[in-house]
Coordinates of C-alpha atoms in Angstrom, one line a residue:
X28 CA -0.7 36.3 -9.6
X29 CA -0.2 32.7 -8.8
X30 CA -2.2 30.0 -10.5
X31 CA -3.3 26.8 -8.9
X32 CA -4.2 23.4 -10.6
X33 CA -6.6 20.6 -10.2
X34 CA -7.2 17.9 -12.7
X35 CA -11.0 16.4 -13.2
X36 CA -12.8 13.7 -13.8
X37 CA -16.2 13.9 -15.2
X38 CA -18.2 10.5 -16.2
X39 CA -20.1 11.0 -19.6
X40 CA -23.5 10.1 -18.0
X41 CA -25.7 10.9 -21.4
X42 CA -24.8 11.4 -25.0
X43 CA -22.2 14.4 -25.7
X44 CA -22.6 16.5 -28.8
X45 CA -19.9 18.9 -29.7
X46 CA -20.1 20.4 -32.9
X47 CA -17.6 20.2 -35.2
X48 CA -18.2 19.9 -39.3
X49 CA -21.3 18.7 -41.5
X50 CA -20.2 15.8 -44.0
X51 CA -23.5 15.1 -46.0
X52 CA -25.9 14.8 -44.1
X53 CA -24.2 14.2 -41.0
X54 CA -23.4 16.4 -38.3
X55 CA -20.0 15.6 -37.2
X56 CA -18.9 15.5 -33.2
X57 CA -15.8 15.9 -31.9
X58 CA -14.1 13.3 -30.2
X59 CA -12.7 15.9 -27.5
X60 CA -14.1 18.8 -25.1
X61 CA -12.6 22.2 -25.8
X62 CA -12.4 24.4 -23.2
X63 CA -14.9 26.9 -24.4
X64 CA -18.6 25.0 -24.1
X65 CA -17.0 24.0 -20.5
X66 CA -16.5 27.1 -19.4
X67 CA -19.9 28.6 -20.9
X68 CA -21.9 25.7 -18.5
X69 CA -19.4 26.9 -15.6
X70 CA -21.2 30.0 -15.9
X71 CA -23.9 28.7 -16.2
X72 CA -23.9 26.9 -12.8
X73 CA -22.5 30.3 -11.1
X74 CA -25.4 32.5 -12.2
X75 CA -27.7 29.9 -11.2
X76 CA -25.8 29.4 -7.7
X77 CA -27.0 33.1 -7.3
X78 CA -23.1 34.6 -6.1
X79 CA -22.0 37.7 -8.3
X80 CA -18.8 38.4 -8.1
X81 CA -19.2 41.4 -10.5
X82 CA -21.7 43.8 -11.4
X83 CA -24.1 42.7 -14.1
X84 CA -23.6 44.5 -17.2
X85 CA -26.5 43.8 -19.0
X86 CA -27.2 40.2 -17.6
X87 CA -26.1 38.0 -15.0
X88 CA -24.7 34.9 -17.0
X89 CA -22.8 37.4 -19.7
X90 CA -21.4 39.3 -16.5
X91 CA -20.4 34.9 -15.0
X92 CA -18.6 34.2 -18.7
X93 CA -16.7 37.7 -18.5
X94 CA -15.6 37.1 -14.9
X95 CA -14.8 33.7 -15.7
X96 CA -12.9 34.4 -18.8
X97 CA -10.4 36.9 -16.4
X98 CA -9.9 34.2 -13.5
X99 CA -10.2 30.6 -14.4
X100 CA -8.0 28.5 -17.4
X101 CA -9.5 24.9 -18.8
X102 CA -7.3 22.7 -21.0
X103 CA -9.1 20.1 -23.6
X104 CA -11.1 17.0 -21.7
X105 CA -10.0 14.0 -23.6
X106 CA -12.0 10.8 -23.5
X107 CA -10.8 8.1 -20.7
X108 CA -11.9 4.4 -19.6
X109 CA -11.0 2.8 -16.5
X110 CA -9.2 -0.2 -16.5
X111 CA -7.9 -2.4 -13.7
X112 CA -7.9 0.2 -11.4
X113 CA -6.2 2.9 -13.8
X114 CA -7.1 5.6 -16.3
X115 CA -6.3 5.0 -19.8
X116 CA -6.6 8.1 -21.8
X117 CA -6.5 8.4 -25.5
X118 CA -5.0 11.7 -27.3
X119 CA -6.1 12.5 -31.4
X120 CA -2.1 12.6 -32.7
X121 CA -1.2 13.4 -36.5
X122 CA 1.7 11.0 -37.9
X123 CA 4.0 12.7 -40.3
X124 CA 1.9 11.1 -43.2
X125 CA -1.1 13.1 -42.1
X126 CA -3.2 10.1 -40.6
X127 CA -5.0 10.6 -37.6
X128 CA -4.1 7.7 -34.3
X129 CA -5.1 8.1 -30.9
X130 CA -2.4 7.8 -28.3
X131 CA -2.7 6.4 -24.3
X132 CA -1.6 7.5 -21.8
X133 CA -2.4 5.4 -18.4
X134 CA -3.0 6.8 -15.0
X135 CA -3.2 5.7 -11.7
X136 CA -6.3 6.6 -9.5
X137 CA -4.3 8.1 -7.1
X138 CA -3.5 10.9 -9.6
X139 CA -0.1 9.2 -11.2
X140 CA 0.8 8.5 -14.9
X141 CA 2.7 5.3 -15.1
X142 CA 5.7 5.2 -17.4
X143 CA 5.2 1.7 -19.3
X144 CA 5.2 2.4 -22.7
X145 CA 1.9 3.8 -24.7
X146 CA 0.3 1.7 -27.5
X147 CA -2.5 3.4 -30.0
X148 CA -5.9 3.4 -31.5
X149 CA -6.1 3.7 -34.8
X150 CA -8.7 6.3 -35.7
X151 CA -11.5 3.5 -37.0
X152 CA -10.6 1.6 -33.9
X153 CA -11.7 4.7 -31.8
X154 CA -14.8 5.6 -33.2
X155 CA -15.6 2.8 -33.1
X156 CA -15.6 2.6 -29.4
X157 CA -16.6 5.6 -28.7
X158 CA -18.8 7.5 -31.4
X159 CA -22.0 7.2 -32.3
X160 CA -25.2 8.8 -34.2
X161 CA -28.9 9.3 -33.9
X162 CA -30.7 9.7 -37.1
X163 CA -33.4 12.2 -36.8
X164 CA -35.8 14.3 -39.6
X165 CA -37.7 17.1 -39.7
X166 CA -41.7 17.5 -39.3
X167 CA -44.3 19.2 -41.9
X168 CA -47.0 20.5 -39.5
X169 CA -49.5 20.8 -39.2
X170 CA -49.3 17.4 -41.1
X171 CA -47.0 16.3 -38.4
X172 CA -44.9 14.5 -41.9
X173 CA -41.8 14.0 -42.5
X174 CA -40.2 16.7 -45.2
X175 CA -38.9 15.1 -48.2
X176 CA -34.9 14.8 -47.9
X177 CA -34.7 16.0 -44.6
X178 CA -32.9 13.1 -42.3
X179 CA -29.7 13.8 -41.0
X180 CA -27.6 12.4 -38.1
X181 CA -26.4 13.5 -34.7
X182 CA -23.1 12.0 -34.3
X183 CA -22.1 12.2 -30.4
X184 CA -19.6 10.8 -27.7
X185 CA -21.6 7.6 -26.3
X186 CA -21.8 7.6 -22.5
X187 CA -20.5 3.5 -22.8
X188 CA -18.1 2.2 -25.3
X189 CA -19.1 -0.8 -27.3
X190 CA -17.9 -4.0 -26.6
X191 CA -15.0 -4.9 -28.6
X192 CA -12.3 -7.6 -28.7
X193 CA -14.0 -9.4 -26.0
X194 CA -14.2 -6.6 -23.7
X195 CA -17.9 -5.7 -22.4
X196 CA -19.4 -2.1 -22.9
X197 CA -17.4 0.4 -20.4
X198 CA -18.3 3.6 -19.2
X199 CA -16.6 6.9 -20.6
X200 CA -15.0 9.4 -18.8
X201 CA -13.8 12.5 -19.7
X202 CA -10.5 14.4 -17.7
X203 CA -8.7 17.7 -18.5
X204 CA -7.5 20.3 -15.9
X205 CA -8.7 23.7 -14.6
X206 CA -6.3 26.5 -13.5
X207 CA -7.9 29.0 -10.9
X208 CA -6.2 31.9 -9.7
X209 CA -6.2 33.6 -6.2
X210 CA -9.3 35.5 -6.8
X211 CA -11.6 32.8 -8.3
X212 CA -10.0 30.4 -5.5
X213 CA -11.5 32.6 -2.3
X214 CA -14.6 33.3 -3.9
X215 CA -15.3 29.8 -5.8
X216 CA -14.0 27.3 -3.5
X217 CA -13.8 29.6 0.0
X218 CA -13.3 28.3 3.3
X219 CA -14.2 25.1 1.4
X220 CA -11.4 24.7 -0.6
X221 CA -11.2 21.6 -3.2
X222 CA -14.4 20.1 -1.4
X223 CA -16.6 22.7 -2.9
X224 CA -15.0 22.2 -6.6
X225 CA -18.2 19.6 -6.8
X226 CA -20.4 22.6 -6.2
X227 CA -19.5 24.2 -9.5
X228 CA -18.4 21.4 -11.6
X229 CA -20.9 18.2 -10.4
X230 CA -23.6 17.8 -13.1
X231 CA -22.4 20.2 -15.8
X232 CA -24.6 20.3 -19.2
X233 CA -22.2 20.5 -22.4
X234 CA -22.7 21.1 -25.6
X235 CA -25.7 20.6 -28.1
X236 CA -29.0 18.9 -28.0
X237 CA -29.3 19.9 -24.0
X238 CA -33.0 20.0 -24.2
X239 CA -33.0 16.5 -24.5
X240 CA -30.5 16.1 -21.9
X241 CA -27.8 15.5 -23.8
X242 CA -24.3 16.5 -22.6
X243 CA -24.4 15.5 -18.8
X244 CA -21.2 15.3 -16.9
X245 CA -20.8 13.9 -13.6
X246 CA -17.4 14.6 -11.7
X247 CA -16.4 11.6 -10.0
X248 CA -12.6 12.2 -9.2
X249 CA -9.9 16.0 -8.8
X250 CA -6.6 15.7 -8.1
X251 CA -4.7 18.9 -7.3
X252 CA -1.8 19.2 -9.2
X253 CA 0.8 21.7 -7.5
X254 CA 3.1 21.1 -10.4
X255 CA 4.5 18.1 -12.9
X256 CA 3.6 17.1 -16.1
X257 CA 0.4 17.4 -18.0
X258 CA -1.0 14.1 -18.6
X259 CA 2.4 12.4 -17.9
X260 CA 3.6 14.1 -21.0
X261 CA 7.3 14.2 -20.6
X262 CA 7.4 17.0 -23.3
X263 CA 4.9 19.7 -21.4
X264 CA 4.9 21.5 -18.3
X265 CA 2.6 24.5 -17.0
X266 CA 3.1 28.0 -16.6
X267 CA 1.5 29.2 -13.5
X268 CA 3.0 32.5 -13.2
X269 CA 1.0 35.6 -14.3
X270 CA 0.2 34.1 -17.5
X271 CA -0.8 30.8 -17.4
X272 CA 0.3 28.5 -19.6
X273 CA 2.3 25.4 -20.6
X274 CA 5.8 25.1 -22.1
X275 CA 7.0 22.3 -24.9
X276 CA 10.6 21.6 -24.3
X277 CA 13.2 22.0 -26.3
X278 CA 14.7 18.8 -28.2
X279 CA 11.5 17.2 -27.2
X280 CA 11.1 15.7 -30.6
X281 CA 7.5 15.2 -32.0
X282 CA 5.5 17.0 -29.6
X283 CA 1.8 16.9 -30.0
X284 CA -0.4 19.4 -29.0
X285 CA -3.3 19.5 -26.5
X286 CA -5.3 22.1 -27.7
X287 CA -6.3 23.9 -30.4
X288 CA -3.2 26.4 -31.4
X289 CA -2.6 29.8 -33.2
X290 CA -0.5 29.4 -35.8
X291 CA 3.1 31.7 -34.5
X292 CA 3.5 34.6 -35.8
X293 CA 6.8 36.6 -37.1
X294 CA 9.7 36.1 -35.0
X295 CA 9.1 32.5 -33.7
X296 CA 12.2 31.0 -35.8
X297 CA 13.6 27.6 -34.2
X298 CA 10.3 26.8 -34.4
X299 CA 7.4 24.6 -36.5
X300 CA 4.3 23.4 -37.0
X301 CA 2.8 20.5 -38.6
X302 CA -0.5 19.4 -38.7
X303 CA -3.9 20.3 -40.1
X304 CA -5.3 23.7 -39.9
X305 CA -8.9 24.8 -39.7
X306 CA -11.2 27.4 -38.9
X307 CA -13.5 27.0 -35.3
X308 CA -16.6 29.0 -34.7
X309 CA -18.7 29.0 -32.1
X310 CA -22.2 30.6 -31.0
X311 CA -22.3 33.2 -28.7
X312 CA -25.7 34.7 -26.7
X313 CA -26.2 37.9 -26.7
X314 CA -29.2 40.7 -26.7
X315 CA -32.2 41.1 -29.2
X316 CA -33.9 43.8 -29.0
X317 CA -33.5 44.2 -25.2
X318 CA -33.8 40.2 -24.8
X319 CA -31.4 37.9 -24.5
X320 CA -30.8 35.3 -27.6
X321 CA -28.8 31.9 -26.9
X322 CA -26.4 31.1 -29.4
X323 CA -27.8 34.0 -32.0
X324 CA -24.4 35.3 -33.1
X325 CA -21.4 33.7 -34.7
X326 CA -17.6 34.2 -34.3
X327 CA -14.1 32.6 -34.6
X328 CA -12.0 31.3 -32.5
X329 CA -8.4 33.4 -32.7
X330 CA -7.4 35.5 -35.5
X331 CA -7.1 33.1 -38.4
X332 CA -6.7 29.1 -38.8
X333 CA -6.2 27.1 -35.9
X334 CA -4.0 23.7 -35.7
X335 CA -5.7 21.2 -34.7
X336 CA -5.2 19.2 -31.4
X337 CA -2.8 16.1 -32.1
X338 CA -0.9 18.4 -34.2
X339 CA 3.3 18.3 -33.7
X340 CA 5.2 21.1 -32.6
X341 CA 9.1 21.2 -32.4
X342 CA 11.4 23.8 -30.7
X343 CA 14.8 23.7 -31.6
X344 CA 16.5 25.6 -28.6
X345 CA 14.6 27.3 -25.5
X346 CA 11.4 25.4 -26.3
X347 CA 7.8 26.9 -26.8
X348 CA 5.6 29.0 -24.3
X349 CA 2.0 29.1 -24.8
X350 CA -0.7 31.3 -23.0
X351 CA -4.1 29.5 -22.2
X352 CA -6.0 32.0 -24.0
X353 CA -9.8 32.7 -21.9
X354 CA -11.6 30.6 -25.0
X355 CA -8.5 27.1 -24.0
X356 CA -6.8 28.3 -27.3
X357 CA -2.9 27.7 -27.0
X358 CA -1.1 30.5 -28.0
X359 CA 2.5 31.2 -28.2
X360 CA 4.8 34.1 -27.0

């Protein structure tokens, strides 16, 4: 089965909260969008569009995620600003001393990455521009008091950037790519075709804190992407064959990764890792006693520790093949 590609833009029109790790009393953000809370408010916005393109087993949005989960791929979204009429994208990447740096990558509007050379961000530099948090505390009621010890932070992707070396506040974008077989492409997009991609993916809600309408994302650009290079990456190209995928080259030096990644398993020599490892979780719905329970269950991601995204990979001969796992997890075979 034959994949097709598009890339997307989505503005960040309120504040994004992704979860990622608690540091005192701070919950931490990331400063990307996995696949996985994407897809989760794709389904949402096909069970609320009313088509069912399976039967419900149990209830409609579980019965949208499984369907998904068969038919449609998402890479990360990586935060983007626009800038004299071109994207400029900024990737986490892990130098060989284990500090973090954010590289760019610069794209034109009509869809092209330019080849001048990238510059970085160093990881202050970027959260500064980009990251924020809202303090917050919990309530005694019926006193309606504040508990003793009991503020904590939300830290989250700000929808504009701050100003910074004489630059005025900017707003943020977020852009990644979506892979859609034949299937999901007649009954998503139809007689439509790329026009009714806005349909699905126009004023998706990600993340946490949504009852406050947090996590808005407002696609104001797609691309379709028949083939080439992720992100301009000389190093990566996709697999859109029956398992879809991207490929690292071989003697591609330091290549970073885009996703999170399973560590390979027995077999893989020529190749290696580097980077740090952890272990992602995420909240699932499911049913309670016969009702159903957002985000009552937790599970990991994969089978053990993931590498993070910025993480280098190198191949010494044929290069690495990953599978875009249904959860955006790269894994390799």
């Amino acid at each position: 089965m034959k994949w097709v590609v598009y890339q997307l833009l989505f503005r960040v029109a309120s504040p994004v909260h992704v979860g990622w790790r608690r540091v005192g009393n701070c919950w931490q953000c990331r400063p990307y969008l996995p696949a996985y809370p994407l897809l989760c408010a794709l389904a949402a916005r096909v069970t609320e569009s009313g088509r069912r393109f399976q039967a419900d087993k149990g209830n409609p949005y579980l019965s949208s995620l499984s369907w998904l989960k068969e038919h449609i791929r998402l890479t990360y979204f990586f935060p983007a600003l626009q800038e004299n009429a071109q994207l400029t994208v900024f990737f986490p990447f892990y130098r060989e001393d284990g500090g973090l740096e954010y590289a760019k990558r610069r794209q034109g509007l009509d869809g092209k990455f330019s080849l001048s050379e990238n510059d970085t961000y160093s990881a202050e530099e970027f959260d500064y521009l980009f990251m924020d948090a809202q303090s917050r505390t919990a309530l005694s009621y019926p006193e309606r008091t504040a508990l003793t010890g009991a503020l904590y932070h939300f830290e989250f992707l700000r929808p504009f950037t701050r100003r910074h070396e004489g630059l005025a506040s900017r707003p943020v974008y977020l852009t990644g790519y979506v892979l859609i077989d034949e299937e999901a492409r007649d009954k998503l997009l139809g007689d439509a075709g790329e026009k009714d991609l806005s349909f699905f993916f126009d004023h998706l809600q990600v993340g946490g804190e949504r009852q406050l309408g947090w996590g808005l994302l407002c696609l104001e650009k797609r691309w379709s992407c028949p083939d080439g290079e992720p992100f301009g990456f000389g190093f990566l190209g996709f697999l859109l064959s029956d398992i879809p995928g991207v490929k690292i080259k071989a003697s591609s030096g330091r290549a970073m990764l885009l996703a999170h990644a399973l560590p390979p398993g027995g077999g893989m020599a020529g190749i290696s890792f580097k980077g740090p490892l952890e272990i992602m979780v995420k909240r699932e719905s499911d049913f309670e006693k016969g009702r159903l329970s957002s985000g009552c269950r937790l599970s990991a991601y994969g089978r053990s520790s993931l590498f993070l995204p910025g993480s280098c990979v190198q191949a010494e001969k044929s290069g690495v093949y990953f599978k875009i796992t249904d959860e955006g997890l790269w894994e390799c075979f």
